[in-house]
């Protein structure tokens, strides 16, 4: 027993001597001056930049502490990277189990200043370790074998980055000027095989941007590990506030997968479009512009997958208000699909979907849209800001469309669509078209035309809308079959059947007009609607009237005389 006690006491004395010796070694050999002389030349050789350190301390139990670290720009004047304080604390006992356990790595107020000069080069491109040529052949293979394993398993309990700041300045004025702040916490575990690295953490950030006259801000937070990064952020731009939420899977892989959900209580697109107009425009040299110029060839869209949902309680655009705007979207291989789109507008419901080809230089698209129970009068009142709309009724429509282009000129040429439409229980209230029809027929009653239903179909090709429609009301029916140009031009033959007593009123205006009436007291007339939507012209087909009178007059006369008509 005494022997065991002696052995234990001896071991304790030995350990004490070892710790005392190590403390003396650390205290008197690893002095701040010697550490600076050791670290600074190695760091300067690796970066090709000047390095500055204000203070460095090493303690056997307290760890390593560095204050005032500075990595200079290539000109040696301004700071490229600055760290107010770096602290590394470790545990000694796990070394006996071949584990290097670092209790804490802390970076206090690290700052990085990124600058792109007028020639398009970033200030980090001249760092020496970025310019070194990769090892080749057997040297590279031996280096990989050498680095394949670590003599110790590495565990870092906490890596903490406090009040990190990043500054971005673009002297070409193509990228926004940015100032970001962030706090990051990381726990890391690295076995003897570097491929077994595991880590997880959380972060928060605030990003202030300036792009021309725009000053958006983004504030967010999230968590991450080696497979996935989650985020949620609030974006403020041009008086608008949007919430973003989602994740990124395999974010270190060449083809990550994204999830982005966007939500907002109120979003005014007019504000955002006005803000987009303030974005600085670049003017590339040596490129043709104008209608005859060929479209730029785009590179293939990155092979990424992304999806998400959009939910906006109230969406405003050009005096129009959409309520409960919802849509889901999916992006893969440059194909952007917007599905399950729905919104309430003018007490009606709009639904549909669209697919965009982002690989097409002219942006190809195809989709469908359904409108039901939309109060057309309310819609026009909102869109045109007028109290008395010229057209009212419950509108419904279904349209399938496709085309290419982002400018109106190219959209008109390529747009193709097929569908049907209807309008129930409405009226044309002194619209330009009904005023023109009223004047052509000399019937003041038609200045306002009430109807039970309008139903028709539509086909759009090569900048023209081909339509066929039937209007029914209590005092007439009207058939239209012709064309309406996307530029507003009109080429619509009309067939109107006037019912009694409106037909009798028209017949009294013409000599022998009563002979235009059939046995039910109806009059059928042919009209032509020409001109444009802003200036319609209506003409009566008098030849058809003359032809009918020439046929009807003898027949009626013989019938009146009781002579058989052959």
GROMACS .gro file of N, CA and C in nm, residues 256-403:
model
  444
  256UNK      N    1  -2.671   2.331  -5.589
  256UNK     CA    2  -2.751   2.331  -5.466
  256UNK      C    3  -2.900   2.336  -5.496
  257UNK      N    4  -2.980   2.310  -5.395
  257UNK     CA    5  -3.126   2.317  -5.404
  257UNK      C    6  -3.175   2.426  -5.310
  258UNK      N    7  -3.260   2.515  -5.362
  258UNK     CA    8  -3.305   2.632  -5.286
  258UNK      C    9  -3.454   2.623  -5.256
  259UNK      N   10  -3.491   2.686  -5.146
  259UNK     CA   11  -3.632   2.708  -5.113
  259UNK      C   12  -3.645   2.855  -5.073
  260UNK      N   13  -3.738   2.925  -5.138
  260UNK     CA   14  -3.759   3.067  -5.107
  260UNK      C   15  -3.908   3.095  -5.103
  261UNK      N   16  -3.956   3.130  -4.985
  261UNK     CA   17  -4.095   3.172  -4.966
  261UNK      C   18  -4.097   3.322  -4.942
  262UNK      N   19  -4.187   3.390  -5.010
  262UNK     CA   20  -4.199   3.535  -4.998
  262UNK      C   21  -4.338   3.570  -4.949
  263UNK      N   22  -4.346   3.660  -4.851
  263UNK     CA   23  -4.476   3.701  -4.800
  263UNK      C   24  -4.471   3.849  -4.765
  264UNK      N   25  -4.589   3.912  -4.773
  264UNK     CA   26  -4.599   4.054  -4.741
  264UNK      C   27  -4.745   4.087  -4.713
  265UNK      N   28  -4.768   4.179  -4.624
  265UNK     CA   29  -4.904   4.224  -4.598
  265UNK      C   30  -4.953   4.313  -4.711
  266UNK      N   31  -4.871   4.409  -4.752
  266UNK     CA   32  -4.904   4.499  -4.861
  266UNK      C   33  -4.780   4.521  -4.945
  267UNK      N   34  -4.794   4.506  -5.076
  267UNK     CA   35  -4.681   4.525  -5.167
  267UNK      C   36  -4.727   4.609  -5.285
  268UNK      N   37  -4.663   4.723  -5.304
  268UNK     CA   38  -4.697   4.814  -5.413
  268UNK      C   39  -4.595   4.799  -5.524
  269UNK      N   40  -4.635   4.737  -5.634
  269UNK     CA   41  -4.543   4.716  -5.746
  269UNK      C   42  -4.501   4.846  -5.812
  270UNK      N   43  -4.585   4.948  -5.804
  270UNK     CA   44  -4.547   5.077  -5.863
  270UNK      C   45  -4.422   5.131  -5.795
  271UNK      N   46  -4.415   5.116  -5.662
  271UNK     CA   47  -4.296   5.162  -5.590
  271UNK      C   48  -4.172   5.084  -5.634
  272UNK      N   49  -4.188   4.952  -5.649
  272UNK     CA   50  -4.074   4.869  -5.687
  272UNK      C   51  -4.030   4.897  -5.830
  273UNK      N   52  -4.125   4.918  -5.922
  273UNK     CA   53  -4.089   4.949  -6.060
  273UNK      C   54  -4.023   5.085  -6.069
  274UNK      N   55  -4.071   5.181  -5.991
  274UNK     CA   56  -4.007   5.312  -5.988
  274UNK      C   57  -3.866   5.301  -5.933
  275UNK      N   58  -3.849   5.213  -5.833
  275UNK     CA   59  -3.716   5.191  -5.777
  275UNK      C   60  -3.624   5.125  -5.879
  276UNK      N   61  -3.680   5.030  -5.956
  276UNK     CA   62  -3.598   4.962  -6.058
  276UNK      C   63  -3.547   5.061  -6.162
  277UNK      N   64  -3.625   5.166  -6.189
  277UNK     CA   65  -3.582   5.267  -6.286
  277UNK      C   66  -3.463   5.347  -6.236
  278UNK      N   67  -3.439   5.344  -6.105
  278UNK     CA   68  -3.327   5.418  -6.048
  278UNK      C   69  -3.197   5.339  -6.049
  279UNK      N   70  -3.205   5.209  -6.086
  279UNK     CA   71  -3.085   5.127  -6.091
  279UNK      C   72  -2.993   5.178  -6.200
  280UNK      N   73  -2.864   5.199  -6.171
  280UNK     CA   74  -2.771   5.247  -6.276
  280UNK      C   75  -2.768   5.152  -6.394
  281UNK      N   76  -2.769   5.210  -6.512
  281UNK     CA   77  -2.767   5.130  -6.635
  281UNK      C   78  -2.627   5.128  -6.692
  282UNK      N   79  -2.579   5.007  -6.721
  282UNK     CA   80  -2.448   4.994  -6.784
  282UNK      C   81  -2.465   5.008  -6.934
  283UNK      N   82  -2.363   5.061  -6.999
  283UNK     CA   83  -2.368   5.080  -7.145
  283UNK      C   84  -2.250   5.008  -7.208
  284UNK      N   85  -2.264   4.878  -7.235
  284UNK     CA   86  -2.154   4.801  -7.293
  284UNK      C   87  -2.116   4.853  -7.429
  285UNK      N   88  -1.986   4.852  -7.456
  285UNK     CA   89  -1.936   4.903  -7.583
  285UNK      C   90  -1.929   4.793  -7.687
  286UNK      N   91  -1.940   4.837  -7.811
  286UNK     CA   92  -1.922   4.744  -7.921
  286UNK      C   93  -2.041   4.658  -7.952
  287UNK      N   94  -2.158   4.688  -7.898
  287UNK     CA   95  -2.277   4.607  -7.925
  287UNK      C   96  -2.377   4.688  -8.002
  288UNK      N   97  -2.440   4.624  -8.098
  288UNK     CA   98  -2.546   4.691  -8.173
  288UNK      C   99  -2.670   4.698  -8.087
  289UNK      N  100  -2.747   4.801  -8.112
  289UNK     CA  101  -2.873   4.815  -8.042
  289UNK      C  102  -2.978   4.859  -8.140
  290UNK      N  103  -3.103   4.844  -8.103
  290UNK     CA  104  -3.212   4.886  -8.190
  290UNK      C  105  -3.289   4.768  -8.242
  291UNK      N  106  -3.393   4.796  -8.323
  291UNK     CA  107  -3.482   4.689  -8.368
  291UNK      C  108  -3.412   4.584  -8.451
  292UNK      N  109  -3.308   4.623  -8.525
  292UNK     CA  110  -3.243   4.527  -8.613
  292UNK      C  111  -3.136   4.444  -8.548
  293UNK      N  112  -3.104   4.474  -8.424
  293UNK     CA  113  -2.996   4.403  -8.358
  293UNK      C  114  -3.039   4.263  -8.317
  294UNK      N  115  -2.947   4.169  -8.332
  294UNK     CA  116  -2.977   4.032  -8.291
  294UNK      C  117  -2.972   4.023  -8.140
  295UNK      N  118  -3.055   3.941  -8.080
  295UNK     CA  119  -3.053   3.929  -7.934
  295UNK      C  120  -2.923   3.867  -7.887
  296UNK      N  121  -2.877   3.910  -7.769
  296UNK     CA  122  -2.756   3.853  -7.711
  296UNK      C  123  -2.778   3.704  -7.685
  297UNK      N  124  -2.676   3.626  -7.712
  297UNK     CA  125  -2.683   3.485  -7.679
  297UNK      C  126  -2.656   3.467  -7.531
  298UNK      N  127  -2.745   3.405  -7.461
  298UNK     CA  128  -2.727   3.383  -7.318
  298UNK      C  129  -2.659   3.250  -7.295
  299UNK      N  130  -2.577   3.246  -7.191
  299UNK     CA  131  -2.525   3.117  -7.148
  299UNK      C  132  -2.639   3.036  -7.085
  300UNK      N  133  -2.619   2.905  -7.083
  300UNK     CA  134  -2.722   2.819  -7.024
  300UNK      C  135  -2.744   2.860  -6.879
  301UNK      N  136  -2.870   2.857  -6.838
  301UNK     CA  137  -2.903   2.895  -6.701
  301UNK      C  138  -2.840   2.794  -6.606
  302UNK      N  139  -2.788   2.840  -6.492
  302UNK     CA  140  -2.723   2.747  -6.398
  302UNK      C  141  -2.814   2.629  -6.363
  303UNK      N  142  -2.751   2.511  -6.350
  303UNK     CA  143  -2.827   2.389  -6.323
  303UNK      C  144  -2.857   2.382  -6.174
  304UNK      N  145  -2.954   2.461  -6.132
  304UNK     CA  146  -2.996   2.461  -5.993
  304UNK      C  147  -3.145   2.432  -5.986
  305UNK      N  148  -3.186   2.384  -5.870
  305UNK     CA  149  -3.328   2.361  -5.845
  305UNK      C  150  -3.373   2.454  -5.733
  306UNK      N  151  -3.486   2.515  -5.753
  306UNK     CA  152  -3.539   2.607  -5.652
  306UNK      C  153  -3.690   2.604  -5.657
  307UNK      N  154  -3.750   2.631  -5.544
  307UNK     CA  155  -3.896   2.632  -5.536
  307UNK      C  156  -3.937   2.723  -5.422
  308UNK      N  157  -4.066   2.752  -5.418
  308UNK     CA  158  -4.115   2.835  -5.309
  308UNK      C  159  -4.259   2.875  -5.329
  309UNK      N  160  -4.306   2.959  -5.239
  309UNK     CA  161  -4.443   3.010  -5.243
  309UNK      C  162  -4.441   3.161  -5.225
  310UNK      N  163  -4.542   3.226  -5.282
  310UNK     CA  164  -4.559   3.370  -5.266
  310UNK      C  165  -4.698   3.393  -5.208
  311UNK      N  166  -4.705   3.469  -5.101
  311UNK     CA  167  -4.832   3.503  -5.038
  311UNK      C  168  -4.831   3.652  -5.005
  312UNK      N  169  -4.920   3.727  -5.069
  312UNK     CA  170  -4.928   3.871  -5.047
  312UNK      C  171  -5.075   3.904  -5.020
  313UNK      N  172  -5.099   3.960  -4.903
  313UNK     CA  173  -5.237   3.989  -4.864
  313UNK      C  174  -5.301   4.094  -4.955
  314UNK      N  175  -5.222   4.195  -4.994
  314UNK     CA  176  -5.276   4.301  -5.081
  314UNK      C  177  -5.165   4.347  -5.175
  315UNK      N  178  -5.186   4.325  -5.305
  315UNK     CA  179  -5.088   4.360  -5.407
  315UNK      C  180  -5.145   4.473  -5.492
  316UNK      N  181  -5.071   4.582  -5.500
  316UNK     CA  182  -5.116   4.701  -5.572
  316UNK      C  183  -5.032   4.721  -5.698
  317UNK      N  184  -5.101   4.756  -5.807
  317UNK     CA  185  -5.032   4.785  -5.933
  317UNK      C  186  -5.120   4.876  -6.018
  318UNK      N  187  -5.069   4.995  -6.046
  318UNK     CA  188  -5.136   5.089  -6.135
  318UNK      C  189  -5.284   5.106  -6.099
  319UNK      N  190  -5.310   5.140  -5.977
  319UNK     CA  191  -5.445   5.165  -5.925
  319UNK      C  192  -5.528   5.037  -5.908
  320UNK      N  193  -5.474   4.922  -5.949
  320UNK     CA  194  -5.545   4.796  -5.931
  320UNK      C  195  -5.504   4.733  -5.799
  321UNK      N  196  -5.598   4.667  -5.734
  321UNK     CA  197  -5.572   4.601  -5.606
  321UNK      C  198  -5.607   4.453  -5.618
  322UNK      N  199  -5.510   4.367  -5.592
  322UNK     CA  200  -5.532   4.223  -5.587
  322UNK      C  201  -5.526   4.178  -5.443
  323UNK      N  202  -5.625   4.103  -5.400
  323UNK     CA  203  -5.632   4.054  -5.263
  323UNK      C  204  -5.597   3.906  -5.259
  324UNK      N  205  -5.535   3.865  -5.150
  324UNK     CA  206  -5.501   3.723  -5.127
  324UNK      C  207  -5.426   3.664  -5.246
  325UNK      N  208  -5.321   3.731  -5.288
  325UNK     CA  209  -5.238   3.684  -5.399
  325UNK      C  210  -5.155   3.565  -5.351
  326UNK      N  211  -5.168   3.452  -5.423
  326UNK     CA  212  -5.094   3.331  -5.386
  326UNK      C  213  -5.042   3.263  -5.512
  327UNK      N  214  -4.924   3.205  -5.500
  327UNK     CA  215  -4.867   3.129  -5.612
  327UNK      C  216  -4.754   3.041  -5.559
  328UNK      N  217  -4.732   2.930  -5.625
  328UNK     CA  218  -4.614   2.848  -5.598
  328UNK      C  219  -4.527   2.847  -5.722
  329UNK      N  220  -4.397   2.834  -5.704
  329UNK     CA  221  -4.306   2.838  -5.819
  329UNK      C  222  -4.198   2.730  -5.805
  330UNK      N  223  -4.145   2.692  -5.922
  330UNK     CA  224  -4.043   2.588  -5.925
  330UNK      C  225  -3.948   2.618  -6.040
  331UNK      N  226  -3.820   2.609  -6.013
  331UNK     CA  227  -3.716   2.638  -6.113
  331UNK      C  228  -3.624   2.518  -6.127
  332UNK      N  229  -3.605   2.472  -6.249
  332UNK     CA  230  -3.513   2.363  -6.275
  332UNK      C  231  -3.462   2.374  -6.418
  333UNK      N  232  -3.331   2.373  -6.433
  333UNK     CA  233  -3.271   2.376  -6.566
  333UNK      C  234  -3.312   2.496  -6.650
  334UNK      N  235  -3.339   2.607  -6.587
  334UNK     CA  236  -3.378   2.727  -6.662
  334UNK      C  237  -3.525   2.736  -6.693
  335UNK      N  238  -3.604   2.638  -6.651
  335UNK     CA  239  -3.750   2.642  -6.671
  335UNK      C  240  -3.816   2.686  -6.541
  336UNK      N  241  -3.877   2.803  -6.544
  336UNK     CA  242  -3.945   2.858  -6.426
  336UNK      C  243  -4.094   2.837  -6.443
  337UNK      N  244  -4.154   2.759  -6.351
  337UNK     CA  245  -4.297   2.731  -6.356
  337UNK      C  246  -4.366   2.798  -6.237
  338UNK      N  247  -4.466   2.879  -6.266
  338UNK     CA  248  -4.549   2.940  -6.163
  338UNK      C  249  -4.683   2.869  -6.166
  339UNK      N  250  -4.716   2.800  -6.057
  339UNK     CA  251  -4.836   2.717  -6.053
  339UNK      C  252  -4.933   2.768  -5.947
  340UNK      N  253  -5.056   2.725  -5.961
  340UNK     CA  254  -5.160   2.752  -5.861
  340UNK      C  255  -5.169   2.900  -5.827
  341UNK      N  256  -5.152   2.984  -5.931
  341UNK     CA  257  -5.167   3.127  -5.910
  341UNK      C  258  -5.313   3.160  -5.885
  342UNK      N  259  -5.342   3.242  -5.785
  342UNK     CA  260  -5.479   3.286  -5.760
  342UNK      C  261  -5.476   3.422  -5.693
  343UNK      N  262  -5.577   3.502  -5.721
  343UNK     CA  263  -5.591   3.633  -5.659
  343UNK      C  264  -5.735   3.680  -5.676
  344UNK      N  265  -5.781   3.758  -5.581
  344UNK     CA  266  -5.914   3.818  -5.590
  344UNK      C  267  -5.899   3.962  -5.638
  345UNK      N  268  -5.984   3.998  -5.737
  345UNK     CA  269  -5.981   4.134  -5.789
  345UNK      C  270  -6.120   4.172  -5.836
  346UNK      N  271  -6.162   4.292  -5.801
  346UNK     CA  272  -6.294   4.343  -5.840
  346UNK      C  273  -6.402   4.240  -5.808
  347UNK      N  274  -6.393   4.180  -5.690
  347UNK     CA  275  -6.487   4.082  -5.638
  347UNK      C  276  -6.493   3.954  -5.720
  348UNK      N  277  -6.396   3.935  -5.808
  348UNK     CA  278  -6.387   3.813  -5.886
  348UNK      C  279  -6.262   3.735  -5.849
  349UNK      N  280  -6.241   3.623  -5.916
  349UNK     CA  281  -6.128   3.535  -5.888
  349UNK      C  282  -6.048   3.514  -6.016
  350UNK      N  283  -5.916   3.530  -6.005
  350UNK     CA  284  -5.825   3.506  -6.117
  350UNK      C  285  -5.736   3.390  -6.079
  351UNK      N  286  -5.725   3.290  -6.166
  351UNK     CA  287  -5.642   3.173  -6.142
  351UNK      C  288  -5.564   3.140  -6.268
  352UNK      N  289  -5.454   3.066  -6.250
  352UNK     CA  290  -5.378   3.027  -6.369
  352UNK      C  291  -5.237   2.984  -6.336
  353UNK      N  292  -5.155   2.982  -6.439
  353UNK     CA  293  -5.015   2.945  -6.425
  353UNK      C  294  -4.939   2.983  -6.550
  354UNK      N  295  -4.806   2.988  -6.538
  354UNK     CA  296  -4.723   3.026  -6.651
  354UNK      C  297  -4.589   2.955  -6.639
  355UNK      N  298  -4.527   2.925  -6.753
  355UNK     CA  299  -4.394   2.866  -6.756
  355UNK      C  300  -4.305   2.955  -6.841
  356UNK      N  301  -4.188   2.991  -6.788
  356UNK     CA  302  -4.092   3.078  -6.855
  356UNK      C  303  -3.967   2.999  -6.889
  357UNK      N  304  -3.915   3.019  -7.010
  357UNK     CA  305  -3.790   2.955  -7.051
  357UNK      C  306  -3.677   3.057  -7.034
  358UNK      N  307  -3.604   3.048  -6.923
  358UNK     CA  308  -3.498   3.144  -6.895
  358UNK      C  309  -3.374   3.120  -6.980
  359UNK      N  310  -3.368   3.007  -7.051
  359UNK     CA  311  -3.257   2.983  -7.144
  359UNK      C  312  -3.278   3.051  -7.278
  360UNK      N  313  -3.400   3.095  -7.305
  360UNK     CA  314  -3.433   3.162  -7.430
  360UNK      C  315  -3.390   3.309  -7.420
  361UNK      N  316  -3.304   3.357  -7.511
  361UNK     CA  317  -3.262   3.498  -7.505
  361UNK      C  318  -3.378   3.596  -7.509
  362UNK      N  319  -3.490   3.555  -7.572
  362UNK     CA  320  -3.606   3.643  -7.580
  362UNK      C  321  -3.715   3.607  -7.481
  363UNK      N  322  -3.685   3.517  -7.388
  363UNK     CA  323  -3.777   3.477  -7.281
  363UNK      C  324  -3.908   3.420  -7.337
  364UNK      N  325  -3.906   3.292  -7.368
  364UNK     CA  326  -4.028   3.225  -7.411
  364UNK      C  327  -4.118   3.194  -7.294
  365UNK      N  328  -4.248   3.191  -7.319
  365UNK     CA  329  -4.343   3.165  -7.211
  365UNK      C  330  -4.467   3.098  -7.268
  366UNK      N  331  -4.538   3.029  -7.180
  366UNK     CA  332  -4.667   2.972  -7.212
  366UNK      C  333  -4.744   2.954  -7.082
  367UNK      N  334  -4.877   2.961  -7.092
  367UNK     CA  335  -4.956   2.950  -6.970
  367UNK      C  336  -5.104   2.954  -6.997
  368UNK      N  337  -5.180   2.965  -6.891
  368UNK     CA  338  -5.324   2.974  -6.902
  368UNK      C  339  -5.376   3.061  -6.787
  369UNK      N  340  -5.491   3.122  -6.809
  369UNK     CA  341  -5.550   3.208  -6.708
  369UNK      C  342  -5.701   3.193  -6.712
  370UNK      N  343  -5.761   3.186  -6.595
  370UNK     CA  344  -5.906   3.175  -6.579
  370UNK      C  345  -5.955   3.292  -6.494
  371UNK      N  346  -6.060   3.357  -6.542
  371UNK     CA  347  -6.122   3.467  -6.469
  371UNK      C  348  -6.268   3.431  -6.447
  372UNK      N  349  -6.317   3.447  -6.325
  372UNK     CA  350  -6.457   3.417  -6.296
  372UNK      C  351  -6.517   3.526  -6.209
  373UNK      N  352  -6.641   3.564  -6.244
  373UNK     CA  353  -6.723   3.655  -6.163
  373UNK      C  354  -6.654   3.788  -6.131
  374UNK      N  355  -6.575   3.837  -6.225
  374UNK     CA  356  -6.509   3.966  -6.206
  374UNK      C  357  -6.605   4.077  -6.245
  375UNK      N  358  -6.626   4.173  -6.158
  375UNK     CA  359  -6.712   4.287  -6.189
  375UNK      C  360  -6.635   4.383  -6.279
  376UNK      N  361  -6.666   4.377  -6.408
  376UNK     CA  362  -6.588   4.452  -6.506
  376UNK      C  363  -6.594   4.602  -6.482
  377UNK      N  364  -6.709   4.649  -6.438
  377UNK     CA  365  -6.721   4.792  -6.411
  377UNK      C  366  -6.628   4.837  -6.300
  378UNK      N  367  -6.621   4.757  -6.191
  378UNK     CA  368  -6.530   4.791  -6.082
  378UNK      C  369  -6.384   4.785  -6.129
  379UNK      N  370  -6.353   4.685  -6.211
  379UNK     CA  371  -6.217   4.673  -6.264
  379UNK      C  372  -6.178   4.796  -6.345
  380UNK      N  373  -6.266   4.837  -6.436
  380UNK     CA  374  -6.236   4.954  -6.519
  380UNK      C  375  -6.227   5.081  -6.434
  381UNK      N  376  -6.314   5.093  -6.335
  381UNK     CA  377  -6.309   5.209  -6.246
  381UNK      C  378  -6.176   5.218  -6.173
  382UNK      N  379  -6.126   5.102  -6.126
  382UNK     CA  380  -5.996   5.101  -6.060
  382UNK      C  381  -5.884   5.133  -6.157
  383UNK      N  382  -5.886   5.066  -6.273
  383UNK     CA  383  -5.775   5.080  -6.367
  383UNK      C  384  -5.765   5.219  -6.425
  384UNK      N  385  -5.879   5.280  -6.458
  384UNK     CA  386  -5.879   5.410  -6.524
  384UNK      C  387  -5.913   5.525  -6.430
  385UNK      N  388  -5.944   5.490  -6.305
  385UNK     CA  389  -5.979   5.592  -6.204
  385UNK      C  390  -6.094   5.679  -6.252
  386UNK      N  391  -6.202   5.614  -6.299
  386UNK     CA  392  -6.320   5.687  -6.343
  386UNK      C  393  -6.440   5.637  -6.264
  387UNK      N  394  -6.531   5.725  -6.224
  387UNK     CA  395  -6.644   5.682  -6.141
  387UNK      C  396  -6.751   5.607  -6.218
  388UNK      N  397  -6.768   5.640  -6.349
  388UNK     CA  398  -6.874   5.577  -6.430
  388UNK      C  399  -6.811   5.500  -6.545
  389UNK      N  400  -6.789   5.371  -6.529
  389UNK     CA  401  -6.726   5.293  -6.635
  389UNK      C  402  -6.818   5.276  -6.755
  390UNK      N  403  -6.763   5.271  -6.878
  390UNK     CA  404  -6.848   5.256  -6.996
  390UNK      C  405  -6.902   5.114  -7.016
  391UNK      N  406  -6.845   5.015  -6.947
  391UNK     CA  407  -6.890   4.876  -6.961
  391UNK      C  408  -6.905   4.817  -6.821
  392UNK      N  409  -7.014   4.745  -6.799
  392UNK     CA  410  -7.035   4.675  -6.671
  392UNK      C  411  -7.078   4.532  -6.699
  393UNK      N  412  -7.076   4.449  -6.595
  393UNK     CA  413  -7.119   4.311  -6.608
  393UNK      C  414  -7.025   4.217  -6.535
  394UNK      N  415  -7.070   4.092  -6.518
  394UNK     CA  416  -6.986   3.989  -6.457
  394UNK      C  417  -6.905   3.920  -6.567
  395UNK      N  418  -6.773   3.934  -6.560
  395UNK     CA  419  -6.686   3.885  -6.667
  395UNK      C  420  -6.627   3.751  -6.628
  396UNK      N  421  -6.619   3.661  -6.727
  396UNK     CA  422  -6.549   3.535  -6.707
  396UNK      C  423  -6.474   3.504  -6.836
  397UNK      N  424  -6.362   3.433  -6.822
  397UNK     CA  425  -6.281   3.403  -6.939
  397UNK      C  426  -6.186   3.288  -6.908
  398UNK      N  427  -6.149   3.216  -7.012
  398UNK     CA  428  -6.044   3.115  -7.003
  398UNK      C  429  -5.955   3.132  -7.125
  399UNK      N  430  -5.824   3.143  -7.103
  399UNK     CA  431  -5.732   3.173  -7.211
  399UNK      C  432  -5.606   3.091  -7.196
  400UNK      N  433  -5.564   3.028  -7.305
  400UNK     CA  434  -5.437   2.957  -7.313
  400UNK      C  435  -5.347   3.036  -7.406
  401UNK      N  436  -5.225   3.068  -7.364
  401UNK     CA  437  -5.141   3.159  -7.443
  401UNK      C  438  -4.996   3.112  -7.444
  402UNK      N  439  -4.921   3.167  -7.540
  402UNK     CA  440  -4.777   3.142  -7.549
  402UNK      C  441  -4.715   3.255  -7.629
  403UNK      N  442  -4.584   3.268  -7.617
  403UNK     CA  443  -4.516   3.374  -7.692
  403UNK      C  444  -4.373   3.390  -7.647
   0.00000   0.00000   0.00000
